[in-house]
Structure formats: structure tokens, C-alpha cells
XYZ file of C-alpha atoms in Angstrom:
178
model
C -43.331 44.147 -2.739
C -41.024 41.566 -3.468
C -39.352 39.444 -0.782
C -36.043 38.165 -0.985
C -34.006 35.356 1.570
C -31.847 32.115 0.655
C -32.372 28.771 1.523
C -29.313 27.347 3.143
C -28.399 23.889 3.840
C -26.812 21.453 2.505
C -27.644 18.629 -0.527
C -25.882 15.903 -2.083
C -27.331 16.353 -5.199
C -27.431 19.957 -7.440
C -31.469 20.221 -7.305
C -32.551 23.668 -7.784
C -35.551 24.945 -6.133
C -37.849 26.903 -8.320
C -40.778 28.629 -6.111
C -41.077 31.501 -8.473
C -44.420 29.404 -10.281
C -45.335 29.293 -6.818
C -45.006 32.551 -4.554
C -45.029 34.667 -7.279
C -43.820 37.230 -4.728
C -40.688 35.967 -3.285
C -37.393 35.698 -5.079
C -35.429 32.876 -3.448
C -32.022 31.659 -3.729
C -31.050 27.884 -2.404
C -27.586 28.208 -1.597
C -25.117 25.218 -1.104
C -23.753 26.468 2.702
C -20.773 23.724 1.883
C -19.146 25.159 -1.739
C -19.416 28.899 -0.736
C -15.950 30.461 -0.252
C -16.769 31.745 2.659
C -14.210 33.892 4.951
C -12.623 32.386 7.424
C -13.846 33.481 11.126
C -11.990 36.392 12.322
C -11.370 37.474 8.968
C -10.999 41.517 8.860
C -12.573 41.731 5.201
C -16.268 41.688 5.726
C -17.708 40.051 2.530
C -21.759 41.263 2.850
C -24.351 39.014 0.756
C -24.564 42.047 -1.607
C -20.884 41.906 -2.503
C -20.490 37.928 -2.018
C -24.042 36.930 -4.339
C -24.936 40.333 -5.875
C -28.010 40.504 -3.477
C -28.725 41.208 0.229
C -31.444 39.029 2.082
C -34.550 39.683 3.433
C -34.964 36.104 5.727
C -32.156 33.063 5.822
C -34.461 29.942 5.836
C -32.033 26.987 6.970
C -32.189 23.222 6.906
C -28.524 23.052 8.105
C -26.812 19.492 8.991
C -27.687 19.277 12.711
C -27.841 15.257 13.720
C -25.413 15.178 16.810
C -22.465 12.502 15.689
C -24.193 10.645 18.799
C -27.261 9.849 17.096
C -26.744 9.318 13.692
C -26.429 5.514 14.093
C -29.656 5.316 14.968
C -31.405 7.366 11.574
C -34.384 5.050 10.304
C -32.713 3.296 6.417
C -35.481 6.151 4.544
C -33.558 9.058 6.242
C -30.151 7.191 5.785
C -30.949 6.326 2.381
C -32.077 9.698 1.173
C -29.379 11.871 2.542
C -25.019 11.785 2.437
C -23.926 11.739 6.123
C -22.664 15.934 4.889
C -26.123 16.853 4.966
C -27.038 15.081 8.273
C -24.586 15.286 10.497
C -23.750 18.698 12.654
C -20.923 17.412 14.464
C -20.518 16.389 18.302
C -23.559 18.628 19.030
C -24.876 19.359 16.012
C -24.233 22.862 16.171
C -20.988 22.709 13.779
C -22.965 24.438 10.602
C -25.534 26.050 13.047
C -23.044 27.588 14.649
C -21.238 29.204 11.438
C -24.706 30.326 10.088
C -25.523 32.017 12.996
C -22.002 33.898 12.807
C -22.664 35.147 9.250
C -26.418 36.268 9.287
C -25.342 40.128 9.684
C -23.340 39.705 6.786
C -26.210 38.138 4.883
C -29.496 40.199 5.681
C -30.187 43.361 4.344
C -30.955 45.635 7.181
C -27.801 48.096 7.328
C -28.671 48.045 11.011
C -27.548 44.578 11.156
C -23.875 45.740 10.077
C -24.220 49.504 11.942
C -25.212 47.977 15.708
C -27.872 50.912 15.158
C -31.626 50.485 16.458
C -34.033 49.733 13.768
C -36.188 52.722 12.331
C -39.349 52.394 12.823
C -39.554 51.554 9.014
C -37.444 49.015 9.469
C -38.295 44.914 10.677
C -35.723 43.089 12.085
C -34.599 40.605 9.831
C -35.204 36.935 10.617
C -33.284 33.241 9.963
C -35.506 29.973 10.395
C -33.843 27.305 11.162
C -34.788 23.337 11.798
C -32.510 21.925 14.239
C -32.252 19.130 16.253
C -34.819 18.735 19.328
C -32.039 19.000 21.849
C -30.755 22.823 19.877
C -33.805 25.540 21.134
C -33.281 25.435 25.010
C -29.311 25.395 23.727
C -29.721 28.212 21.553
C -31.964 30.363 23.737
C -29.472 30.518 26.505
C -26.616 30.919 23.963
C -28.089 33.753 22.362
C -30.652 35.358 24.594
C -31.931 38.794 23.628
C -29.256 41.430 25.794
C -26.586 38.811 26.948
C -22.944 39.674 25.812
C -22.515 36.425 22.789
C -25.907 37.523 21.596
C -25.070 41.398 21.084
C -21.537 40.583 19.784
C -22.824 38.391 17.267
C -25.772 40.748 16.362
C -28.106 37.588 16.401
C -31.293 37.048 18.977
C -33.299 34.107 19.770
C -36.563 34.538 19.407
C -38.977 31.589 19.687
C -38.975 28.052 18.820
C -41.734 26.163 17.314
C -43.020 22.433 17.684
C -42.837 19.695 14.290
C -46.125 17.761 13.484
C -44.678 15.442 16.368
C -44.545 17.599 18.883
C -41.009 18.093 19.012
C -38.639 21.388 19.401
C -37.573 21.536 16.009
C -37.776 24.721 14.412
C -35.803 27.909 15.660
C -36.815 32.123 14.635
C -33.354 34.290 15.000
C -33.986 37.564 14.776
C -31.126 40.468 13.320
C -31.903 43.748 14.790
């Protein structure tokens, strides 16, 4: 089976990832969040990922900006020097991008129970997002979209888990799509 799901962030440079000598089973697309023309929020014309990029995803795997403003002055010179303050920086609480992502992943995964508010089949997996945030994001996120509250259900988005860096830190983030 083949296994499809974009990589979304942001880059100041136009690398392109090529996994396919890699994971000869996964079809990826990096997308550049930043030059998409996206919808604007509220918009009544629902643009899916089949319609907007000719495909429908699987997973969203997401290294969004997500620095708080706060803390930026304080990035070590090799983070600094490697990265444009775009592709750092998530706003007041980081959650600017994080935020939008999380807004558009029904429009983006495949599952037409993502876009129906229908219970998967038992065929069906809910579809998932990964995304690395900032340490202070996971107990955020977790109470802003816990599984059954009202912003979670609207926005057709669950938190699911969060998982620890090689640090020890909060850093990663599973969404599910149901």
C-alpha cells in the first residue's frame, strides 16, 4: 500500500525533500505552509487537498514556526543562524501557524469522515497530524482540543498524545481526524 501525507512548515530556502530512495512506500509532499493561497478563515468555499494539490493526505507531518515572540531572543547563534525569524517564530504564543494548521487538517486528510462529521468505518483509521511544537504547546493543546469538548468537535481535530525530544522535553504533538 502506498502512504501518502505532506510535510508542512516553513523554510527559507526552496530545498525539496526527496524520501522516495528512502521509504520506497510513502509518497510525500513538503509543502511551503507560507506561499499556499490558502482561504481565508470563514471562507464558505471549502477548498479540500484533493481539489487545492490534486491529492488528499493520509498524515500532515508539521514542523510549523512555533518559538513564542518571548523567547526568540534567547535562540543559541546555530539555531539563529540556520533559520529566517518566518520559520521560527509562532507569534505571541507560538500558536499563530499551529493554530491555522490545526483549522485546515479536515480539509487536508483523506478520510471523507473528516469532512461528513460521520464515525469512522471500521475500515477506516482516523487520520493523524504530527506536529513539533514548543515545550509550553501539549498541556495548551490538550485542553484546547480535548477529545468531546465543543472547539475540538467543531474543528473536527482531537488531541491525542504528546511525546518527549531526546531532552526530555514536551515537544512533539499526535492530532487525530476522526
Amino acid at each position: 500500500e502506498r502512504f501518502l501525507g505532506p510535510l508542512i512548515g516553513e523554510k527559507c530556502n526552496n530545498d525539496q525533500v526527496d524520501v522516495s530512495s528512502l521509504y520506497q512506500a510513502i509518497l510525500c509532499s513538503a509543502v511551503d505552509f507560507t506561499n499556499n493561497q490558502l482561504e481565508p478563515s470563514g471562507s464558505t468555499g471549502i477548498i479540500n487537498a484533493e481539489q487545492r494539490y490534486g491529492m488528499e493526505f493520509d498524515i500532515v507531518v508539521s514542523n510549523p514556526p512555533y518559538i513564542p515572540t518571548k523567547d526568540m531572543q534567547d535562540l543559541s547563534t546555530d539555531v539563529v543562524g540556520y533559520e529566517c525569524h518566518g520559520a521560527l517564530c509562532g507569534g505571541d504564543d507560538g500558536l499563530n501557524v499551529i493554530r491555522d494548521i490545526v483549522h485546515r487538517l479536515p480539509e487536508w486528510v483523506s478520510s471523507t469522515t473528516a469532512t461528513t462529521g460521520a464515525s469512522p468505518t471500521p475500515d477506516e483509521q482516523p487520520r493523524r497530524c504530527w506536529m513539533e511544537v514548543d515545550d509550553s504547546h501539549p498541556s495548551m493543546m490538550a485542553k484546547w482540543l480535548a477529545p468531546g469538548s465543543e472547539e475540538s468537535i467543531s474543528l473536527g481535530v482531537e488531541f491525542c498524545d504528546s511525546c518527549k525530544d531526546f531532552c526530555g522535553r514536551d515537544r512533539f504533538v499526535l492530532l487525530s481526524i476522526p
